[in-house]
Short mmCIF file of C-alpha atoms and ligand atoms in Angstrom, two decimals:
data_model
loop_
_atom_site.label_atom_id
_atom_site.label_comp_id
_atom_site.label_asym_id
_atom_site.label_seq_id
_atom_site.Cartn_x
_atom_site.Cartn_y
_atom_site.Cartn_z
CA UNK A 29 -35.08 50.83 7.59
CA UNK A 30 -37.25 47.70 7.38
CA UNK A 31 -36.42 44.36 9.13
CA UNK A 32 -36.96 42.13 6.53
CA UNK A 33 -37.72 42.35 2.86
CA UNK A 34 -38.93 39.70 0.85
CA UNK A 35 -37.82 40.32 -3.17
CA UNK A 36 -39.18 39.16 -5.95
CA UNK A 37 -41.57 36.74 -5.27
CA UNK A 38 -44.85 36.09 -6.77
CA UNK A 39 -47.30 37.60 -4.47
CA UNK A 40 -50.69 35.83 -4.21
CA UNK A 41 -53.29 37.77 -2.04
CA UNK A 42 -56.55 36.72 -2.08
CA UNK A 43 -57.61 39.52 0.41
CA UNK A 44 -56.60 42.15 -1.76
CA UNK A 45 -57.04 40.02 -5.18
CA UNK A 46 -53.38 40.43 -5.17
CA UNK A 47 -51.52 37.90 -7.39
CA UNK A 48 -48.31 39.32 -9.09
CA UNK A 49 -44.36 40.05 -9.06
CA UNK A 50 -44.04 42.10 -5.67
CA UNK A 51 -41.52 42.83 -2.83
CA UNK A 52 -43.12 42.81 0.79
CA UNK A 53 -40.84 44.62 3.33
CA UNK A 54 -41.37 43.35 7.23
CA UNK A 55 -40.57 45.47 10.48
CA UNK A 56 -41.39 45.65 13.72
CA UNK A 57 -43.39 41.83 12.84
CA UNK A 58 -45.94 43.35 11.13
CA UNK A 59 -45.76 43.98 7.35
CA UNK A 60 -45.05 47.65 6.32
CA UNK A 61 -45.56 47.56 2.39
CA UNK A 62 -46.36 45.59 -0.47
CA UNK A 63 -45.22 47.50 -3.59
CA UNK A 64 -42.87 46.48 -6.67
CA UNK A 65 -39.13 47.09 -6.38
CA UNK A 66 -38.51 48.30 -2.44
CA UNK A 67 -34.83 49.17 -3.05
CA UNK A 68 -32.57 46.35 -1.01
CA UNK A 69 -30.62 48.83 1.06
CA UNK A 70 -33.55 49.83 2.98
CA UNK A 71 -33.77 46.34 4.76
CA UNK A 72 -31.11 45.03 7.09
CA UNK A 73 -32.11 41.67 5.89
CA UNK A 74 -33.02 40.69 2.04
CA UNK A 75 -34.53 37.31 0.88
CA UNK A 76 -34.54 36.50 -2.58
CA UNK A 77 -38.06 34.33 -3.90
CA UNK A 78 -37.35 34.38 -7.29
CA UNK A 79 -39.46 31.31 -8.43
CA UNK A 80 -41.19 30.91 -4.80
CA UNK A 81 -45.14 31.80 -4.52
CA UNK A 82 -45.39 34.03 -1.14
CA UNK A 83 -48.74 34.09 0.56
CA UNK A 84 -50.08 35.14 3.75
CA UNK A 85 -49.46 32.54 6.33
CA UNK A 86 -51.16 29.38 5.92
CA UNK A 87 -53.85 28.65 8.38
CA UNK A 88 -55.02 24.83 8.89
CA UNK A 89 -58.28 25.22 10.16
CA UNK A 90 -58.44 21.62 11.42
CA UNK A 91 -55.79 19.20 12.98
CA UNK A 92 -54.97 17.85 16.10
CA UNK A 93 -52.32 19.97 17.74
CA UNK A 94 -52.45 19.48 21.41
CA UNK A 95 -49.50 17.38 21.42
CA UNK A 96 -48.44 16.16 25.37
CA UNK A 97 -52.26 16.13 26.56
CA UNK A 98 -53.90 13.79 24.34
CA UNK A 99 -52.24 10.97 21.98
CA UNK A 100 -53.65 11.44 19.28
CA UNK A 101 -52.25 14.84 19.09
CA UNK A 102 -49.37 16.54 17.13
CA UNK A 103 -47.02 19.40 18.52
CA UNK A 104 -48.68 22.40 17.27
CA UNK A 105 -45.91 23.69 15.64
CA UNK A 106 -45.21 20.11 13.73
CA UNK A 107 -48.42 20.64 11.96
CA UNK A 108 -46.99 24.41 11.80
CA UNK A 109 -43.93 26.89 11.11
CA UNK A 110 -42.44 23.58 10.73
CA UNK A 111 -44.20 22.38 7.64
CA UNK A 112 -45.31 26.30 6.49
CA UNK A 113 -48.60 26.75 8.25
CA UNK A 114 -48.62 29.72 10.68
CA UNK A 115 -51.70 29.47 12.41
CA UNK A 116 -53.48 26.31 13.25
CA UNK A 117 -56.98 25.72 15.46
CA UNK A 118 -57.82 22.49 17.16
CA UNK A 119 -60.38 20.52 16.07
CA UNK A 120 -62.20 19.63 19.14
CA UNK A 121 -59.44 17.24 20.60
CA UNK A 122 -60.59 18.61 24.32
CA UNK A 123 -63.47 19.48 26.41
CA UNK A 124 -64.03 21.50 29.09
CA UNK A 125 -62.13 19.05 31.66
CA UNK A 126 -59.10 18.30 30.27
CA UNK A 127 -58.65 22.28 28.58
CA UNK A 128 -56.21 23.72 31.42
CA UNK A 129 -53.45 22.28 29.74
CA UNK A 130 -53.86 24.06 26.65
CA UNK A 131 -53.33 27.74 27.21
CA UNK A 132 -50.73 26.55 29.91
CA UNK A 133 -48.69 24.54 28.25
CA UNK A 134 -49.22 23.85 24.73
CA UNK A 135 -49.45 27.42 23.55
CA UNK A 136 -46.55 28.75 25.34
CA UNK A 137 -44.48 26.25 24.05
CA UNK A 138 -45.24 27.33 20.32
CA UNK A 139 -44.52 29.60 17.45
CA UNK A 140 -47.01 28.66 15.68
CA UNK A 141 -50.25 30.55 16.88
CA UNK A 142 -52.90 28.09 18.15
CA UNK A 143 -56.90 28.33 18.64
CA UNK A 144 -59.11 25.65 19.08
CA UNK A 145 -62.53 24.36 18.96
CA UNK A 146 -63.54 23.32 21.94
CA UNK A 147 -65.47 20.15 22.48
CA UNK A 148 -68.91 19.72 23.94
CA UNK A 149 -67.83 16.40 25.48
CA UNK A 150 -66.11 17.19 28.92
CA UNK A 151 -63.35 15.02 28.04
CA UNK A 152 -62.86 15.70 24.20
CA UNK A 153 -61.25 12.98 22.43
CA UNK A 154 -59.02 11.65 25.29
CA UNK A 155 -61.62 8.70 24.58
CA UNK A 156 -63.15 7.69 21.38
CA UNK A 157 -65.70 7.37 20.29
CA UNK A 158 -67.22 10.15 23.09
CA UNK A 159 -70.19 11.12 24.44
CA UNK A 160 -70.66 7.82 25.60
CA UNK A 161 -73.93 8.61 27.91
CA UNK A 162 -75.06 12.22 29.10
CA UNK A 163 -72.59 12.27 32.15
CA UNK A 164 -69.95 13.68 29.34
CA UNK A 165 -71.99 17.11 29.21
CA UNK A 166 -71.60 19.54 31.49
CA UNK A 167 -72.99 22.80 29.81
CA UNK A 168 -72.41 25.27 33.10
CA UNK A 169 -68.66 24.21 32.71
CA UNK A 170 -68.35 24.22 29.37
CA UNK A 171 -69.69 27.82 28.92
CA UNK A 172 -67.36 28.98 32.09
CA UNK A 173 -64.35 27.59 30.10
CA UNK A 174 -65.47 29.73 26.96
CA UNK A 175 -65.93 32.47 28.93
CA UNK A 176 -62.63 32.11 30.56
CA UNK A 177 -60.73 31.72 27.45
CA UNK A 178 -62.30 33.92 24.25
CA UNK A 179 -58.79 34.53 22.74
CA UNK A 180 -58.19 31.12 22.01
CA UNK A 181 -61.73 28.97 21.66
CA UNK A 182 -63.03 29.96 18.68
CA UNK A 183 -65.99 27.39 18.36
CA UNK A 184 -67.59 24.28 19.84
CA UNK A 185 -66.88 20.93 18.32
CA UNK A 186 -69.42 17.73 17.98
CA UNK A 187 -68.88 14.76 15.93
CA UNK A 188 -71.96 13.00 14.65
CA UNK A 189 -71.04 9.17 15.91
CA UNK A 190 -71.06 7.11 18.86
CA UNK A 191 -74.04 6.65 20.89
CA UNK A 192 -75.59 9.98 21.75
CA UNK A 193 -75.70 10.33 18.41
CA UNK A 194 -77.19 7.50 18.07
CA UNK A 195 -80.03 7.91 20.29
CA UNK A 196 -80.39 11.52 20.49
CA UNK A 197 -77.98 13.09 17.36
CA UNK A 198 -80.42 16.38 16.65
CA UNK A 199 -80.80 17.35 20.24
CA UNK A 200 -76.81 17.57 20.62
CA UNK A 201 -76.51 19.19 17.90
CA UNK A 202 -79.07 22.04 19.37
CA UNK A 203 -77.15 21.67 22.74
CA UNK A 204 -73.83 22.69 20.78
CA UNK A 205 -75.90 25.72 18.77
CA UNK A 206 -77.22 26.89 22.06
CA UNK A 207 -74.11 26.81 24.17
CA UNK A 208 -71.76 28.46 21.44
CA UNK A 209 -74.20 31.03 20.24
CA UNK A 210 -74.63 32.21 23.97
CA UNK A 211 -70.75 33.49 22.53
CA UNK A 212 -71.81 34.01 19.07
CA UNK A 213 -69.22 31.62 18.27
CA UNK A 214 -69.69 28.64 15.28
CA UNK A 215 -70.27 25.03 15.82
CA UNK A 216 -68.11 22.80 13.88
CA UNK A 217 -69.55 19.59 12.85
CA UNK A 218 -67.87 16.39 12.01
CA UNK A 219 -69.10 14.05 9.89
CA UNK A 220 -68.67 10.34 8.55
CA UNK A 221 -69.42 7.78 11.01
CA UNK A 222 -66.91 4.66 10.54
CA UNK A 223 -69.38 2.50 13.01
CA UNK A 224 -72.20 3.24 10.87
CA UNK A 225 -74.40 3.86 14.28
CA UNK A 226 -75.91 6.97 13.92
CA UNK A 227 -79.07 7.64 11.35
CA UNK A 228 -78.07 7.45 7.69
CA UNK A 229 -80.82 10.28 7.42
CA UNK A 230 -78.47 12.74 10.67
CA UNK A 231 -76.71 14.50 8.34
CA UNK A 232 -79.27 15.71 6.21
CA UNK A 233 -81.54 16.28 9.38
CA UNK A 234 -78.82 18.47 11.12
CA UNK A 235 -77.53 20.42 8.13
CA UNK A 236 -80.82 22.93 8.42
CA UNK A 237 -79.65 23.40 11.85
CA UNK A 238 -76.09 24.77 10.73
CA UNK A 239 -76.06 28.59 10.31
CA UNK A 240 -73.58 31.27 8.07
CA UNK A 241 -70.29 30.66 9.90
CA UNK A 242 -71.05 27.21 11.63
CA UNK A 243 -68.27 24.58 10.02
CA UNK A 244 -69.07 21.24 8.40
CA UNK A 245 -65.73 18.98 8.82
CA UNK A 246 -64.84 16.07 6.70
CA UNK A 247 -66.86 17.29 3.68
CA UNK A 248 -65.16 14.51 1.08
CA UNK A 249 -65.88 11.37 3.33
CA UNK A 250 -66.58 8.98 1.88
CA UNK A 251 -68.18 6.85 4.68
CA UNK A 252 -71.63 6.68 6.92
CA UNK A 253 -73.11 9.86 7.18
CA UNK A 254 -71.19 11.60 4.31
CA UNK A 255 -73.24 14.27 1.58
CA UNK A 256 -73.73 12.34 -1.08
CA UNK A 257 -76.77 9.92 -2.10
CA UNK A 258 -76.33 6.71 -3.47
CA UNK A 259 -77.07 8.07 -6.97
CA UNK A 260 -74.04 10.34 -6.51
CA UNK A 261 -75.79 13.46 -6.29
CA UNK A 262 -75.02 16.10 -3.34
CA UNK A 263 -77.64 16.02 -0.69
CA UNK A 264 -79.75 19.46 -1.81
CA UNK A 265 -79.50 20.57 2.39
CA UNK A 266 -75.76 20.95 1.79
CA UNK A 267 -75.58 23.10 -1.26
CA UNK A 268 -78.52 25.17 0.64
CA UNK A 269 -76.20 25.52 3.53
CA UNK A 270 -73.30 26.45 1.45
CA UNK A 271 -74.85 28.73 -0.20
CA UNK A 272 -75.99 30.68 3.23
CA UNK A 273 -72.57 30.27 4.35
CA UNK A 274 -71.81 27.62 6.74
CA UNK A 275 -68.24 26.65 6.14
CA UNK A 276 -67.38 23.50 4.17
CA UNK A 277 -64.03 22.15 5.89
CA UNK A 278 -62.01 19.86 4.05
CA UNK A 279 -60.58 18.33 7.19
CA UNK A 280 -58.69 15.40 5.67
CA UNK A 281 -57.69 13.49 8.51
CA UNK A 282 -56.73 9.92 8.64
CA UNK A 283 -60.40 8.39 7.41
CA UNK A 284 -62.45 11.17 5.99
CA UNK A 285 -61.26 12.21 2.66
CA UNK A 286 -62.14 10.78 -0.54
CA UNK A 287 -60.85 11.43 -4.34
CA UNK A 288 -64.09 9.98 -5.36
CA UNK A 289 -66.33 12.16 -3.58
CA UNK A 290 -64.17 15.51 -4.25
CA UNK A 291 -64.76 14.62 -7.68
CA UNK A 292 -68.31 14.02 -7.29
CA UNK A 293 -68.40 17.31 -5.38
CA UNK A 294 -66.38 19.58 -7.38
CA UNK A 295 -68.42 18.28 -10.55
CA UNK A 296 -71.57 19.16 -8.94
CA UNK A 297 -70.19 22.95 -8.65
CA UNK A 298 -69.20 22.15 -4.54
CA UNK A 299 -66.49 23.72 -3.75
CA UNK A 300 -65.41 23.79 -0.07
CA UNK A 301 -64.81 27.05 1.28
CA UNK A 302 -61.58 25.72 3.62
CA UNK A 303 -58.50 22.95 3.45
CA UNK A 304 -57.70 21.46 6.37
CA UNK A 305 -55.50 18.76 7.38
CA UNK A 306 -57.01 17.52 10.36
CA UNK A 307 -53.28 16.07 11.42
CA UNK A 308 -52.74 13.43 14.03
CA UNK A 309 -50.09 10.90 14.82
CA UNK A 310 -50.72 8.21 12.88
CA UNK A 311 -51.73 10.73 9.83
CA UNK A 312 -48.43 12.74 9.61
CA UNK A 313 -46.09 10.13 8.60
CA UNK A 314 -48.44 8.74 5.75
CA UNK A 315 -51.31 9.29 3.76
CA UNK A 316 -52.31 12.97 5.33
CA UNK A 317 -48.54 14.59 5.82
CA UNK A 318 -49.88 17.96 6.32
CA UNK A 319 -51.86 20.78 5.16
CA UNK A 320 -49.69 21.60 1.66
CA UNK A 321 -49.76 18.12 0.91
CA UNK A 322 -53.31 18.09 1.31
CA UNK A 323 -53.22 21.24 -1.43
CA UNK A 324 -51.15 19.50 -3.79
CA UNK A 325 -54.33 16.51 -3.91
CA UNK A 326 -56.88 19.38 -4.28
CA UNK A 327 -54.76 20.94 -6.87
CA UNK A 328 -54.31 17.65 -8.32
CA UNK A 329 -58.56 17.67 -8.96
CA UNK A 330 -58.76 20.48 -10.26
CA UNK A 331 -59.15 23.45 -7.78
CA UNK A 332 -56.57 26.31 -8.83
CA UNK A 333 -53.65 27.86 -7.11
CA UNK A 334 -55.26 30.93 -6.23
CA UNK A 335 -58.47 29.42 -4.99
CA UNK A 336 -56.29 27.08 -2.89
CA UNK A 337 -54.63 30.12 -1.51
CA UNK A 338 -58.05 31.55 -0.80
CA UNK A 339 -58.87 28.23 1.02
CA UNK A 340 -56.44 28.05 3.55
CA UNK A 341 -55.66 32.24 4.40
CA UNK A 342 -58.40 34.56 3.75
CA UNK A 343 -61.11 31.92 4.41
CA UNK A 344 -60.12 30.36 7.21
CA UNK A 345 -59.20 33.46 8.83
CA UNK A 346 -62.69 34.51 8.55
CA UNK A 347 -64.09 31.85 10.03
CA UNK A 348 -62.27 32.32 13.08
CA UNK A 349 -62.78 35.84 13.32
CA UNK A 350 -58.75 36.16 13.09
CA UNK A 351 -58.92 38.35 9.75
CA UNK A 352 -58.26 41.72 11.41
CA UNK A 353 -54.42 40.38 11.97
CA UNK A 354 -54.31 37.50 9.66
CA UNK A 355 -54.88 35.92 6.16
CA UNK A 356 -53.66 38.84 4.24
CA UNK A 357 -50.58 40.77 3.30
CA UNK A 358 -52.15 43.92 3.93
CA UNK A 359 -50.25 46.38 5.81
CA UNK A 360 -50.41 46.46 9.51
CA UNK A 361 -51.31 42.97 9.37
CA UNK A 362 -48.90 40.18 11.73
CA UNK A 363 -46.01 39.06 9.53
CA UNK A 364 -46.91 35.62 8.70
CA UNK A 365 -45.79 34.41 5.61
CA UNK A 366 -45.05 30.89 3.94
CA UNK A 367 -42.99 31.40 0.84
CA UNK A 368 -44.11 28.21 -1.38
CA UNK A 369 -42.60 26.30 -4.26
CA UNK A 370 -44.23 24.22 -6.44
CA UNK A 371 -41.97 21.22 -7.07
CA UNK A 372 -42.13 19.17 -10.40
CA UNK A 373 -42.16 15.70 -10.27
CA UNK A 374 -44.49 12.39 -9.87
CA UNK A 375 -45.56 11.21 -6.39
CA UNK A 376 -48.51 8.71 -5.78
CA UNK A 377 -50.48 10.56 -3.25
CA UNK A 378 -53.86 8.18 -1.45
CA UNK A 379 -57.14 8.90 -0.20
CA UNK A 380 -58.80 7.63 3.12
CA UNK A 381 -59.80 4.62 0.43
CA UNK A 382 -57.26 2.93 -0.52
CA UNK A 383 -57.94 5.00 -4.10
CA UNK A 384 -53.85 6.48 -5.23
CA UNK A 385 -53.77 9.09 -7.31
CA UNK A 386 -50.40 10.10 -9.41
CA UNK A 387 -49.78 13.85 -9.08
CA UNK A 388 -47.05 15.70 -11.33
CA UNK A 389 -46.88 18.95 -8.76
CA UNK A 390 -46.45 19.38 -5.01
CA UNK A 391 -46.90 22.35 -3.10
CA UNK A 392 -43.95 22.13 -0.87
CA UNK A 393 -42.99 24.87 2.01
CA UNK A 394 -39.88 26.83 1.44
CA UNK A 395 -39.74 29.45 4.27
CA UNK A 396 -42.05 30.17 7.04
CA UNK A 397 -41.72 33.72 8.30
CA UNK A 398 -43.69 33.97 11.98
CA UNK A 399 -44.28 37.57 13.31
CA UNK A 400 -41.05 38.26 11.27
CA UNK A 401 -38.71 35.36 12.06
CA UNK A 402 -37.65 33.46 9.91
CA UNK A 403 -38.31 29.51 10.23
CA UNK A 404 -36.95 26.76 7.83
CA UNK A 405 -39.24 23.59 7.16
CA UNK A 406 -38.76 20.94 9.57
CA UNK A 407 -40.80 18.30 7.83
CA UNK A 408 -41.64 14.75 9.83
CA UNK A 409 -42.07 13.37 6.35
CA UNK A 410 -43.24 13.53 2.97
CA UNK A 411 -44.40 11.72 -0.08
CA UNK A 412 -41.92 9.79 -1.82
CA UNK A 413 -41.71 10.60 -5.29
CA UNK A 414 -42.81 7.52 -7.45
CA UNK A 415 -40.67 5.00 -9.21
ZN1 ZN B 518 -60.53 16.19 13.61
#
């Protein structure tokens, strides 16, 4: 007898280059089988997703979910179960001082599983900009936190601004390399510099630097710093580095994404390999919203269903090394599921530029199911559909 079956839905798998009609039965919170027509009666509990997509849970590679610690921060299960994302990782939002709060209090308090990025500033982004001088660094600490914590710091974040960047932007970067691949863990890199400080040539300089794995955040910014040249062409060191795998992150956020250069991007053949939302505070009651709203603009340019999919379960679970237990509906794997529907409609979704685009679909959560339970969306808000 399984715990939970799921009827009827369409399936989409990227894993497993699974996308059609099939039933997924649940016990134990782990999926059992994927197959078509598992009889009713052998599951105490039966939903119906006729018309609903049904995916491995979403992962959002990129917000801010140390809610209670820093302010910037959302409750990790607001950017979550809550809104049909069942995994989400940090983006940096503390260093090595301020990261005892983390797997004490914000991760117990959760459903939704949590990693993060940890910064290489001691006090992540309780100030910003960071880094201000040297004093911020504190490499013996930060690689005793690491090594204190390997199931939940899955990388070690830098943003390229403020003034260390400014005066010494390549050496941090090989400070960050050196210190995570003592763990054989990624960097992830943000980019887009709203001061304009650092050197408009420090992307370009550092992208050599980034190796298969490492993550590039932000990749649609439009501002300082961002990939492509003034004639609208993709800086040649990013499509190298794509190509030998570092990780092109979407990371919306509340300034770095840009229909403009998605579209210049996507043109070129650029397709980022994650979606992230990158969710704070001020981001999640307008203009961000969340990671499927951030889908629905990507969808909106042109990227398919399925490679959407792709971009926020199977890839992002490789890049933090979670794929053994997530980012697929094989069996054995932790039963983390958003059920999805595509709603019909018109909503004027914006940009980090003031630039509003009218979509006709949104990918809206339906049902979360975490390790097995079953969580309705809770959402803080959402786009208004258009007059
Ligand atoms: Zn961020």
């Amino acid at each position: 007898m399984y715990d939970l079956l799921i009827k009827e839905g369409r399936a989409i798998d990227p894993s497993q280059n699974i996308d059609d009609k099939l039933d997924i039965a649940i016990s134990g919170g782990k999926i059992s089988k994927v197959a078509k027509d598992i009889p009713a009666q052998e599951s105490r509990q039966v939903i119906d997703a006729r018309d609903k997509i049904v995916t491995p849970g979403l992962i959002d590679m990129h917000c801010h979910a140390c809610g209670g610690l820093i302010n910037i921060c959302v409750e990790p299960d607001t950017a979550g179960v809550k809104q049909g994302v069942t995994t989400v990782a940090d983006g940096g939002s503390t260093g090595q001082a301020i990261f005892g709060g983390f797997p004490k209090y914000v991760i117990p308090s959760s459903h939704t599983t949590v990693f993060c990025f940890l910064h290489l500033g001691s006090q992540g982004l309780s100030i910003m900009p960071e880094l201000r001088d040297w004093e911020e660094i504190d490499l013996d600490a930060t690689a005793a936190t690491i090594d204190s914590n390997r199931d939940v710091i899955k990388g070690v974040k830098l943003r390229l601004v403020g003034n260390i960047m400014e005066s010494a932007g390549v050496k941090v970067v090989k400070m960050a390399k050196k210190i995570a691949g003592k763990f054989d863990l990624p960097i992830m890199i943000h980019i887009g510099d709203v001061q304009k400080r650092v050197s408009p040539t420090l992307t370009q300089e550092i992208l050599p630097l980034l190796e298969s794995g490492d993550i590039l955040s932000h990749v649609f910014t439009a501002k300082h710093g961002g990939i492509l040249r003034s004639d609208g062409t993709v800086l040649p060191e990013l499509k190298e580095a794509s190509e030998r795998g570092v990780v092109l992150d979407v990371a919306h956020g509340w300034l770095n994404f840009s229909f403009e250069t998605a579209r210049g991007c996507l043109d070129q053949g650029v397709l980022p390999a994650t979606v992230s939302s990158d969710l704070t505070i001020p981001s999640l009651t307008t203009r961000t919203y969340g990671l499927t709203v951030t889908m629905s603009k990507l969808m909106a340019l042109g990227l398919s269903l399925e490679q959407l999919i792709q971009m926020t379960t199977t890839n992002p679970a490789r890049a933090l090394s979670i794929e053994d237990s997530k980012g697929s509906l094989k069996p054995g794997r932790d039963a983390d599921i958003s059920i999805l529907e595509i709603l019909s409609g018109a909503w004027n979704l914006e940009d980090t530029e003031q630039e509003i685009m009218q979509v006709s679909k949104l990918i809206s959560p339906s049902l979360t199911i975490k390790s097995g339970e079953l969580i309705p969306p809770q959402l803080v808000a959402q786009p208004q559909p258009a007059d």
